Coordinates of C-alpha atoms and ligand atoms in Angstrom, one line a residue:
X1 CA 143.4 143.6 46.1
X2 CA 140.3 143.7 48.2
X3 CA 139.2 140.6 50.2
X4 CA 135.8 139.1 49.8
X5 CA 133.6 138.2 52.7
X6 CA 133.0 134.6 53.4
X7 CA 129.3 133.6 52.9
X8 CA 127.9 132.0 56.0
X9 CA 126.3 128.6 55.6
X10 CA 125.6 126.4 58.5
X11 CA 125.2 123.1 56.6
X12 CA 128.3 123.3 54.3
X13 CA 130.4 126.2 55.5
X14 CA 133.6 125.4 53.6
X15 CA 131.8 124.8 50.3
X16 CA 129.9 128.0 50.7
X17 CA 133.0 130.0 51.5
X18 CA 134.9 128.3 48.7
X19 CA 132.0 129.1 46.3
X20 CA 132.0 132.8 47.5
X21 CA 135.7 133.1 46.9
X22 CA 135.4 131.5 43.4
X23 CA 132.5 133.8 42.4
X24 CA 134.6 136.7 43.3
X25 CA 137.5 135.4 41.2
X26 CA 135.1 134.7 38.3
X27 CA 134.0 138.3 38.2
X28 CA 137.7 139.3 37.6
X29 CA 138.2 136.7 34.8
X30 CA 137.6 137.6 31.2
X31 CA 135.3 135.3 29.1
X32 CA 137.3 132.3 28.1
X33 CA 138.0 128.7 29.0
X34 CA 139.4 129.5 32.4
X35 CA 136.3 131.5 33.4
X36 CA 134.0 128.7 32.0
X37 CA 135.8 126.0 34.0
X38 CA 135.8 128.0 37.3
X39 CA 132.1 128.8 36.8
X40 CA 131.4 125.1 36.3
X41 CA 133.3 124.2 39.5
X42 CA 131.4 126.9 41.4
X43 CA 128.0 125.7 40.2
X44 CA 128.9 122.2 41.2
X45 CA 129.6 123.4 44.8
X46 CA 125.9 124.5 45.0
X47 CA 124.9 120.8 44.5
X48 CA 125.1 119.7 48.1
X49 CA 124.9 116.0 47.6
X50 CA 128.0 114.0 47.3
X51 CA 128.3 112.1 44.0
X52 CA 129.2 108.4 44.0
X53 CA 130.2 106.8 40.7
X54 CA 130.1 103.0 40.4
X55 CA 132.8 101.7 38.1
X56 CA 134.7 98.5 37.2
X57 CA 135.1 95.9 34.5
X58 CA 132.4 94.5 32.3
X59 CA 129.9 92.4 34.1
X60 CA 131.5 93.0 37.5
X61 CA 128.1 93.5 39.2
X62 CA 128.0 97.3 39.1
X63 CA 124.3 97.9 38.1
X64 CA 123.2 95.2 40.6
X65 CA 125.0 97.2 43.3
X66 CA 123.5 100.4 42.1
X67 CA 120.0 98.9 42.4
X68 CA 120.8 97.7 45.9
X69 CA 121.9 101.2 46.9
X70 CA 118.9 102.8 45.2
X71 CA 116.5 100.4 46.8
X72 CA 114.8 99.9 43.4
X73 CA 115.7 98.1 40.2
X74 CA 116.2 101.2 38.0
X75 CA 119.6 100.3 36.5
X76 CA 119.6 97.6 33.7
X77 CA 121.3 94.6 35.3
X78 CA 121.5 91.0 34.4
X79 CA 123.3 88.4 32.3
X80 CA 122.2 89.9 29.0
X81 CA 121.6 93.6 30.0
X82 CA 124.7 95.6 29.6
X83 CA 125.0 99.2 30.7
X84 CA 126.0 101.2 27.6
X85 CA 125.9 104.8 28.9
X86 CA 126.6 106.7 32.1
X87 CA 123.4 107.0 34.1
X88 CA 122.6 109.5 36.9
X89 CA 119.7 108.7 39.3
X90 CA 117.9 111.8 40.8
X91 CA 114.8 112.6 42.7
X92 CA 112.2 114.6 40.8
X93 CA 108.4 114.8 41.3
X94 CA 107.9 114.1 37.6
X95 CA 109.4 110.7 36.7
X96 CA 111.1 110.3 33.3
X97 CA 114.4 109.9 31.6
X98 CA 116.4 112.6 29.9
X99 CA 119.1 111.7 27.3
X100 CA 121.9 114.3 27.4
X101 CA 123.8 114.2 24.1
X102 CA 127.4 115.0 23.6
X103 CA 126.5 118.1 21.5
X104 CA 125.0 119.7 24.6
X105 CA 121.3 119.1 23.7
X106 CA 118.9 116.8 25.5
X107 CA 115.8 114.9 24.8
X108 CA 113.1 113.2 26.9
X109 CA 112.4 109.5 26.4
X110 CA 110.0 107.0 28.0
X111 CA 111.4 105.2 31.0
X112 CA 112.1 101.5 30.9
X113 CA 110.5 98.8 33.1
X114 CA 109.7 100.1 36.7
X115 CA 110.6 103.6 35.7
X116 CA 114.2 102.8 35.1
X117 CA 116.8 102.9 32.3
X118 CA 115.0 102.3 28.9
X119 CA 115.9 99.0 27.1
X120 CA 116.5 100.9 23.8
X121 CA 117.6 104.4 23.2
X122 CA 116.4 106.4 20.2
X123 CA 120.0 107.5 19.5
X124 CA 123.3 105.8 19.0
X125 CA 124.8 105.4 22.5
X126 CA 128.1 106.9 21.2
X127 CA 126.2 110.3 20.9
X128 CA 125.0 110.1 24.5
X129 CA 126.9 112.0 27.2
X130 CA 124.7 110.5 30.0
X131 CA 121.1 109.7 31.0
X132 CA 119.3 111.2 34.0
X133 CA 116.7 108.8 35.4
X134 CA 114.2 110.9 37.5
X135 CA 112.1 109.2 40.0
X136 CA 109.6 110.6 42.6
X137 CA 111.2 108.9 45.6
X138 CA 112.9 111.4 47.9
X139 CA 115.2 108.7 49.3
X140 CA 116.9 108.3 45.9
X141 CA 119.5 111.0 46.2
X142 CA 119.0 112.2 49.8
X143 CA 122.5 111.1 50.9
X144 CA 124.3 110.7 47.7
X145 CA 123.8 110.8 43.9
X146 CA 124.6 107.5 42.2
X147 CA 126.1 107.3 38.8
X148 CA 126.2 103.9 37.0
X149 CA 128.8 103.5 34.3
X150 CA 129.4 101.0 31.5
X151 CA 131.9 98.3 32.2
X152 CA 135.3 98.4 30.5
X153 CA 136.0 95.4 28.3
X154 CA 139.6 96.4 27.7
X155 CA 141.9 94.1 29.6
X156 CA 143.3 96.8 31.8
X157 CA 141.7 100.2 31.9
X158 CA 138.4 101.8 32.8
X159 CA 137.5 103.3 29.4
X160 CA 137.5 107.0 28.7
X161 CA 133.8 107.2 28.5
X162 CA 133.2 105.8 32.0
X163 CA 136.2 107.9 33.2
X164 CA 134.3 111.0 32.2
X165 CA 131.6 110.2 34.7
X166 CA 134.1 109.2 37.4
X167 CA 135.8 112.6 37.0
X168 CA 132.5 114.3 37.9
X169 CA 132.2 112.2 41.1
X170 CA 133.4 112.7 44.6
X171 CA 133.7 109.0 45.4
X172 CA 134.3 105.9 43.2
X173 CA 132.9 102.5 44.2
X174 CA 135.2 100.2 42.3
X175 CA 133.4 96.8 41.8
X176 CA 135.3 93.6 41.2
X177 CA 134.2 90.0 41.4
X178 CA 137.6 88.3 41.5
X179 CA 140.2 91.0 42.4
X180 CA 143.4 90.5 40.5
X181 CA 146.3 92.1 38.7
X182 CA 143.9 93.5 36.1
X183 CA 142.1 95.5 38.8
X184 CA 145.4 96.8 40.2
X185 CA 146.3 98.0 36.7
X186 CA 142.9 99.6 36.2
X187 CA 143.1 101.4 39.5
X188 CA 146.7 102.5 38.9
X189 CA 145.7 104.0 35.6
X190 CA 142.6 105.5 37.2
X191 CA 144.8 107.1 39.9
X192 CA 147.2 108.5 37.3
X193 CA 144.3 109.9 35.2
X194 CA 142.3 111.6 37.9
X195 CA 145.0 113.0 40.2
X196 CA 144.5 116.7 40.2
X197 CA 141.2 116.4 38.3
X198 CA 138.8 116.3 41.1
X199 CA 138.6 112.8 42.4
X200 CA 141.7 111.7 44.2
X201 CA 142.3 108.0 44.5
X202 CA 142.0 108.1 48.2
X203 CA 138.2 108.4 47.6
X204 CA 138.0 104.9 46.1
X205 CA 136.1 102.2 47.9
X206 CA 136.6 98.7 46.6
X207 CA 133.6 96.4 46.5
X208 CA 134.1 92.6 46.2
X209 CA 130.9 91.6 44.5
X210 CA 129.4 88.0 44.3
X211 CA 130.2 87.0 47.8
X212 CA 128.3 83.9 47.0
X213 CA 130.7 82.8 44.2
X214 CA 133.8 83.1 46.3
X215 CA 133.7 79.5 47.4
X216 CA 131.0 77.3 45.8
X217 CA 128.5 75.3 47.8
X218 CA 129.9 75.9 51.3
X219 CA 127.3 76.9 53.8
X220 CA 126.5 80.7 53.6
X221 CA 128.2 81.6 56.9
X222 CA 131.5 80.0 55.7
X223 CA 131.2 81.6 52.3
X224 CA 130.7 85.0 54.0
X225 CA 133.9 84.4 56.1
X226 CA 135.8 83.4 53.0
X227 CA 134.6 86.6 51.2
X228 CA 135.8 88.7 54.1
X229 CA 139.2 87.1 54.1
X230 CA 139.5 87.6 50.3
X231 CA 138.4 91.2 50.6
X232 CA 141.0 91.8 53.3
X233 CA 143.8 90.3 51.1
X234 CA 142.6 92.4 48.2
X235 CA 142.7 95.5 50.4
X236 CA 146.3 94.7 51.3
X237 CA 147.3 94.2 47.7
X238 CA 145.5 97.4 46.6
X239 CA 146.7 99.5 49.5
X240 CA 147.3 103.0 48.4
X241 CA 144.7 102.6 45.5
X242 CA 141.5 101.9 47.5
X243 CA 140.6 103.0 51.0
X244 CA 139.2 99.5 51.8
X245 CA 137.5 96.6 50.2
X246 CA 134.1 95.4 51.3
X247 CA 132.4 92.1 50.3
X248 CA 128.8 92.1 49.1
X249 CA 126.4 89.6 47.8
X250 CA 124.9 91.9 45.2
X251 CA 121.9 89.9 44.1
X252 CA 120.8 89.4 47.7
X253 CA 121.4 93.0 48.4
X254 CA 119.3 94.1 45.4
X255 CA 116.4 92.1 46.6
X256 CA 116.8 92.7 50.4
X257 CA 116.7 96.5 49.9
X258 CA 114.3 96.5 46.9
X259 CA 110.6 96.2 46.4
X260 CA 110.3 93.1 44.3
X261 CA 110.2 90.5 47.1
X262 CA 106.6 89.9 48.0
X263 CA 104.6 87.8 50.5
X264 CA 104.2 85.3 47.8
X265 CA 107.9 84.7 47.7
X266 CA 108.1 84.6 51.5
X267 CA 105.4 81.9 51.5
X268 CA 107.4 79.9 48.9
X269 CA 110.5 80.2 51.1
X270 CA 108.6 79.1 54.2
X271 CA 107.5 76.0 52.1
X272 CA 111.1 75.2 51.2
X273 CA 112.0 75.7 54.9
X274 CA 109.9 72.5 55.6
X275 CA 112.5 70.4 53.7
X276 CA 115.1 68.6 55.9
X277 CA 118.8 69.2 55.3
X278 CA 119.5 66.4 52.9
X279 CA 116.5 67.4 50.8
X280 CA 117.7 71.1 50.8
X281 CA 121.2 70.0 49.8
X282 CA 119.8 67.9 46.9
X283 CA 117.8 70.9 45.7
X284 CA 120.3 73.8 46.3
X285 CA 123.9 72.4 46.2
X286 CA 123.6 71.9 42.5
X287 CA 123.6 74.2 39.5
X288 CA 120.7 76.5 38.6
X289 CA 119.5 74.1 35.9
X290 CA 119.3 71.1 38.2
X291 CA 117.6 73.3 40.8
X292 CA 114.9 74.2 38.4
X293 CA 114.6 70.6 37.2
X294 CA 114.2 69.2 40.7
X295 CA 111.5 71.7 41.8
X296 CA 108.8 69.5 40.3
X297 CA 109.9 66.5 42.3
X298 CA 109.8 68.0 45.8
X299 CA 108.2 65.9 48.5
X300 CA 106.2 68.9 49.7
X301 CA 103.9 71.2 47.7
X302 CA 105.7 74.5 46.8
X303 CA 104.6 76.6 43.9
X304 CA 107.2 76.0 41.2
X305 CA 106.8 79.3 39.5
X306 CA 107.4 81.2 42.8
X307 CA 110.5 79.2 43.4
X308 CA 111.7 80.1 39.9
X309 CA 111.3 83.7 40.8
X310 CA 113.1 83.2 44.1
X311 CA 116.1 81.9 42.1
X312 CA 116.1 85.2 40.0
X313 CA 115.6 87.3 43.1
X314 CA 118.1 85.7 45.5
X315 CA 120.2 83.0 43.7
X316 CA 120.7 79.6 45.4
X317 CA 123.1 81.2 47.9
X318 CA 120.4 83.8 48.8
X319 CA 117.8 81.1 49.2
X320 CA 120.1 79.2 51.5
X321 CA 120.7 82.4 53.5
X322 CA 117.0 83.1 53.7
X323 CA 116.3 79.5 54.9
X324 CA 118.8 79.8 57.6
X325 CA 117.2 83.1 58.7
X326 CA 113.8 81.4 58.8
X327 CA 115.4 78.5 60.8
X328 CA 116.6 81.0 63.4
X329 CA 113.0 81.9 64.2
X330 CA 112.6 85.2 62.2
X331 CA 109.0 85.1 61.0
X332 CA 108.0 88.4 59.5
X333 CA 108.9 89.2 55.9
X334 CA 110.3 92.8 56.7
X335 CA 112.5 91.2 59.4
X336 CA 113.7 88.5 57.1
X337 CA 114.7 91.2 54.5
X338 CA 116.4 93.3 57.2
X339 CA 118.6 90.3 58.3
X340 CA 119.4 89.5 54.7
X341 CA 120.4 93.1 54.1
X342 CA 122.8 92.9 57.0
X343 CA 124.3 89.6 56.1
X344 CA 124.8 90.4 52.4
X345 CA 127.2 93.3 53.3
X346 CA 125.2 96.2 51.7
X347 CA 124.7 97.9 55.1
X348 CA 128.4 98.0 55.6
X349 CA 128.8 99.6 52.2
X350 CA 126.2 102.3 53.1
X351 CA 127.7 102.7 56.6
X352 CA 131.2 103.2 55.2
X353 CA 130.0 105.7 52.6
X354 CA 128.4 107.6 55.5
X355 CA 131.4 107.5 57.8
X356 CA 134.1 108.0 55.3
X357 CA 132.5 110.4 52.8
X358 CA 129.1 111.8 53.7
X359 CA 130.1 112.9 57.2
X360 CA 133.0 114.9 55.7
X361 CA 131.2 115.9 52.5
X362 CA 131.8 119.6 53.2
X363 CA 135.7 119.6 53.3
X364 CA 135.8 116.8 50.7
X365 CA 133.8 118.7 48.1
X366 CA 135.5 122.0 48.8
X367 CA 138.9 120.2 48.4
X368 CA 137.8 118.6 45.2
X369 CA 136.6 121.9 43.8
X370 CA 140.0 123.6 44.6
X371 CA 141.8 120.7 43.0
X372 CA 139.7 121.2 39.8
X373 CA 140.4 124.9 39.7
X374 CA 144.2 124.2 40.1
X375 CA 143.9 121.7 37.2
X376 CA 142.0 124.3 35.1
X377 CA 144.7 126.9 35.9
X378 CA 147.5 124.5 34.9
X379 CA 145.9 123.6 31.5
X380 CA 144.9 127.2 30.5
X381 CA 147.7 129.3 28.9
X382 CA 148.4 132.5 30.8
X383 CA 147.2 135.7 29.2
X384 CA 147.5 139.3 30.3
X385 CA 143.7 139.7 30.7
X386 CA 143.6 136.7 33.1
X387 CA 146.0 138.5 35.5
X388 CA 143.6 139.9 38.2
X389 CA 141.5 136.7 38.1
X390 CA 144.5 134.4 38.5
X391 CA 145.7 136.6 41.4
X392 CA 142.2 136.3 43.0
X393 CA 142.4 132.5 42.6
X394 CA 145.9 132.4 44.2
X395 CA 144.5 134.5 47.1
X396 CA 141.7 132.0 47.4
X397 CA 144.1 129.1 47.7
X398 CA 146.2 130.9 50.3
X399 CA 143.1 131.8 52.4
X400 CA 141.6 128.4 52.3
X401 CA 144.9 126.8 53.0
X402 CA 144.5 128.0 56.6
X403 CA 141.5 125.7 57.1
X404 CA 142.6 122.6 59.0
X405 CA 139.7 120.5 57.9
X406 CA 140.4 121.2 54.3
X407 CA 144.0 120.5 54.7
X408 CA 143.3 117.3 56.5
X409 CA 141.6 115.9 53.4
X410 CA 144.9 115.9 51.6
X411 CA 146.7 113.9 54.3
X412 CA 145.3 110.8 52.8
X413 CA 147.9 111.3 50.0
X414 CA 150.6 111.5 52.7
X415 CA 149.3 108.2 54.1
X416 CA 149.4 106.7 50.6
X417 CA 153.1 107.7 50.2
X418 CA 153.8 106.1 53.6
X419 CA 151.9 102.9 52.8
X420 CA 153.8 102.7 49.4
X421 CA 157.0 102.9 51.4
X422 CA 158.1 106.3 49.9
X423 CA 157.8 108.1 53.3
X424 CA 159.4 106.1 56.1
X425 CA 158.0 107.0 59.6
X426 CA 158.6 105.7 63.1
X427 CA 155.8 103.5 64.5
X428 CA 154.3 106.2 66.7
X429 CA 154.1 108.7 63.8
X430 CA 152.7 106.1 61.5
X431 CA 149.9 105.6 64.0
X432 CA 149.3 109.4 64.4
X433 CA 149.0 109.7 60.6
X434 CA 146.5 106.8 60.3
X435 CA 144.4 108.3 63.1
X436 CA 144.5 111.7 61.6
X437 CA 143.3 110.4 58.2
X438 CA 140.7 107.9 59.3
X439 CA 139.6 109.1 62.8
X440 CA 135.9 109.8 62.8
X441 CA 135.9 111.9 65.9
X442 CA 138.3 114.4 67.4
X443 CA 139.2 111.9 70.1
X444 CA 140.1 109.3 67.4
X445 CA 141.9 111.7 65.1
X446 CA 144.3 113.0 67.7
X447 CA 144.4 110.0 70.1
X448 CA 143.0 112.0 73.0
X449 CA 142.9 110.5 76.5
X450 CA 139.9 112.7 77.4
X451 CA 137.5 114.8 75.2
X452 CA 138.2 118.2 76.7
X453 CA 139.5 121.4 75.1
X454 CA 142.5 121.5 77.5
X455 CA 143.4 117.9 76.6
X456 CA 143.0 118.6 72.9
X457 CA 145.3 121.7 73.1
X458 CA 148.0 119.8 75.1
X459 CA 147.8 116.9 72.7
X460 CA 148.0 119.1 69.6
X461 CA 151.0 120.9 71.1
X462 CA 152.7 117.6 71.8
X463 CA 152.0 116.2 68.3
X464 CA 153.1 119.3 66.6
X465 CA 156.5 119.2 68.4
X466 CA 156.9 115.5 67.5
X467 CA 156.2 116.2 63.8
X468 CA 158.4 119.3 63.8
X469 CA 161.3 117.1 65.0
X470 CA 160.5 114.5 62.3
X471 CA 160.4 117.2 59.7
X472 CA 163.9 118.3 60.4
X473 CA 165.1 114.7 60.1
X474 CA 163.2 113.7 56.9
X475 CA 165.2 113.7 53.7
X476 CA 164.4 116.7 51.5
X477 CA 162.7 114.6 48.8
X478 CA 159.8 113.7 51.2
X479 CA 160.0 116.5 53.7
X480 CA 157.0 118.3 52.2
X481 CA 154.8 115.4 53.2
X482 CA 155.8 115.7 56.9
X483 CA 155.4 119.5 56.7
X484 CA 151.8 118.9 55.6
X485 CA 151.0 116.9 58.6
X486 CA 152.8 119.3 61.0
X487 CA 150.9 122.2 59.5
X488 CA 147.5 120.5 59.9
X489 CA 148.3 119.8 63.5
X490 CA 149.5 123.4 64.1
X491 CA 146.5 124.9 62.3
X492 CA 144.2 122.7 64.4
X493 CA 146.0 123.9 67.5
X494 CA 145.5 127.6 66.6
X495 CA 141.9 127.0 65.7
X496 CA 141.3 125.5 69.1
X497 CA 143.5 128.0 71.0
X498 CA 141.8 130.8 69.2
X499 CA 138.4 129.5 70.2
X500 CA 139.4 129.2 73.8
X501 CA 140.8 132.8 73.8
X502 CA 137.5 134.1 72.3
X503 CA 135.5 132.3 74.9
X504 CA 137.7 133.8 77.7
X505 CA 137.2 137.3 76.2
X506 CA 133.4 136.7 75.9
X507 CA 133.2 135.4 79.5
X508 CA 135.3 138.3 80.8
X509 CA 133.0 140.8 79.0
X510 CA 130.0 139.0 80.4
X511 CA 128.8 138.1 77.0
X512 CA 127.1 134.8 76.3
X513 CA 128.5 134.4 72.8
X514 CA 131.5 135.7 70.9
X515 CA 130.7 138.9 69.1
X516 CA 129.7 138.7 65.4
X517 CA 132.5 139.3 63.0
X518 CA 131.9 142.1 60.5
X519 CA 132.3 141.1 56.9
X520 CA 135.5 142.0 55.2
X521 CA 139.1 141.2 55.6
X522 CA 138.8 140.2 59.3
X523 CA 135.9 137.8 58.6
X524 CA 138.1 135.9 56.2
X525 CA 140.2 135.0 59.2
X526 CA 137.5 132.9 60.7
X527 CA 136.9 129.2 60.4
X528 CA 133.7 127.3 59.8
X529 CA 132.7 127.3 63.4
X530 CA 133.2 131.1 63.8
X531 CA 136.5 130.4 65.5
X532 CA 139.5 132.5 65.0
X533 CA 141.4 131.3 62.0
X534 CA 144.3 129.0 62.3
X535 CA 147.6 130.6 61.3
X536 CA 149.8 129.9 58.4
X537 CA 153.3 128.5 58.6
X538 CA 154.9 132.0 58.3
X539 CA 153.0 133.1 61.5
X540 CA 154.1 132.3 65.1
X541 CA 154.5 128.6 65.6
X542 CA 154.4 126.2 68.5
X543 CA 157.9 125.6 69.9
Ligands
GTP1 N1 125.9 85.1 41.7 C1 125.8 86.4 41.7 N2 125.6 87.0 40.5 C2 125.5 88.3 40.6 C3 125.7 89.1 41.7 N3 125.6 90.4 41.4 C4 125.4 90.5 40.1 N4 125.3 89.2 39.6 C5 125.1 88.9 38.2 O1 126.1 89.3 37.4 C6 125.7 89.7 36.1 C7 126.1 91.1 35.8 O2 125.6 92.0 36.7 P1 125.4 93.5 36.4 O3 125.1 94.2 37.7 O4 124.5 93.7 35.3 O5 126.9 93.8 36.0 P2 127.5 95.2 35.4 O6 128.9 95.3 36.0 O7 126.6 96.3 35.6 O8 127.6 94.8 33.9 P3 127.9 95.8 32.6 O9 127.0 97.0 32.8 O10 127.6 95.0 31.4 O11 129.4 96.1 32.7 C8 124.1 89.6 36.2 O12 123.8 88.3 35.6 C9 123.9 89.6 37.7 O13 122.7 88.9 38.0 C10 125.9 88.4 43.0 O14 126.1 88.9 44.0 N5 126.0 87.0 42.8
MG2 MG1 125.8 97.6 34.3

């Protein structure tokens, strides 16, 4: 069988090469379900933006978080506004809402308040596959596409409808306001359902919403500390199911990053800041009803209606936070909102999305695509006509299995097995594995003393030897997991050593750059950076 050339694509090299390989295989597949599935996966690779679904139980605070991330109130959120369908938010110069029906047709409808999700749909929500809310704000899906989902009201599981959206995503933000056994069961079920279907459970980020409700009526800084402690405990209990758990005050986040807070609200806040502490406590350390009742009896003139709106925008916790920011000397409204955005935890969510997922979007998406193709192969009965196409897909897997970055994505599963206690490792190896999975730079990933190519090669050689020795001592049942780690280290070594050898040749020949590789079989042996390809396990290994 002939090899296909890898397409070159600076921004997303692995996705582009994976797509090129898959297109080649598609040409060899006859019409049928397998071809349709592989074509769909290939098309998805062309959409460069990572997809983040927001899921969780009913009323968990999902849509509020979605609005905070969007920087606009486009998702229906609130005590009475339930999300009934899956909603995608996308940039488009022409705003509007498209209703995609389960029968494959779609229809345009008028947008709801502020250009967001309509209050009522012209069709029964059971006939709706999803909505797309289009908005002419380029920031809306520049880094990631958000998908809001309806909350599950079943005691344990994320329901099938929401799961269909989650399956199309690269990352799940799982929102919970009081993490408990029910969330563990939902996440376990989720893991069982999606494994091999595109979104591995390692790509789940837990969000503890309602930071303010964690401990009532303690000062904001203490409630924040309580929320961080609760989130850390939840992360421990949910280890292996979520990557980490981050606390957020969703309502404050929605306002701090949104466009609804105006100078009028800032002026009302400055008025409340004139109250002394006992008067503030009398007003704010009560329930919402009493807060509203006491507004008319304040010793200083503050517009009651504006304070009512402040309650909607920030809640009493957020008002307390905002007053403490004003007390600290912050005067301008944009600065006030920026400090609130920091304190409410939303910046940490965005930062974690960037560090954990967006920065590795290329291998992550390519890996998800290959997992989906594997799942399609497994569920489609073998036929004689599929033969050449299936063979092409097998070659694709084998070729891409030599990419260390792609293989590294899967090491999160090895870490999960270790955290669960299935794979027992000595302390040093446990540290290597954690660094390999979560390190954000080469230095962090491999625990380098210095960031030089020579140091990297020496360290990779040392690590490979260590893991080879562990491999021989690991019981057969879990040896494959250790082999995966060793192979990633070895592939990384050969990628690096190959690059160094190429550079030496180029310098010897007086050339400034390594020569271009012709397309064809040889080009398939090159990695994303143009480096010589890492070798497979059957090739010479490090001793
Ligand atoms: N106190 C407090 N309330 C919040 C916070 N975030 C959201 N809420 C409230 O919780 C309720 C539900 O919020 P939504 O964001 O609509 O919840 P959801 O998970 O999207 O709900 P469904 O779509 O019905 O499943 C609303 O009344 C929000 O105002 C928060 O940080 N603090
Ligand atoms: Mg909702």
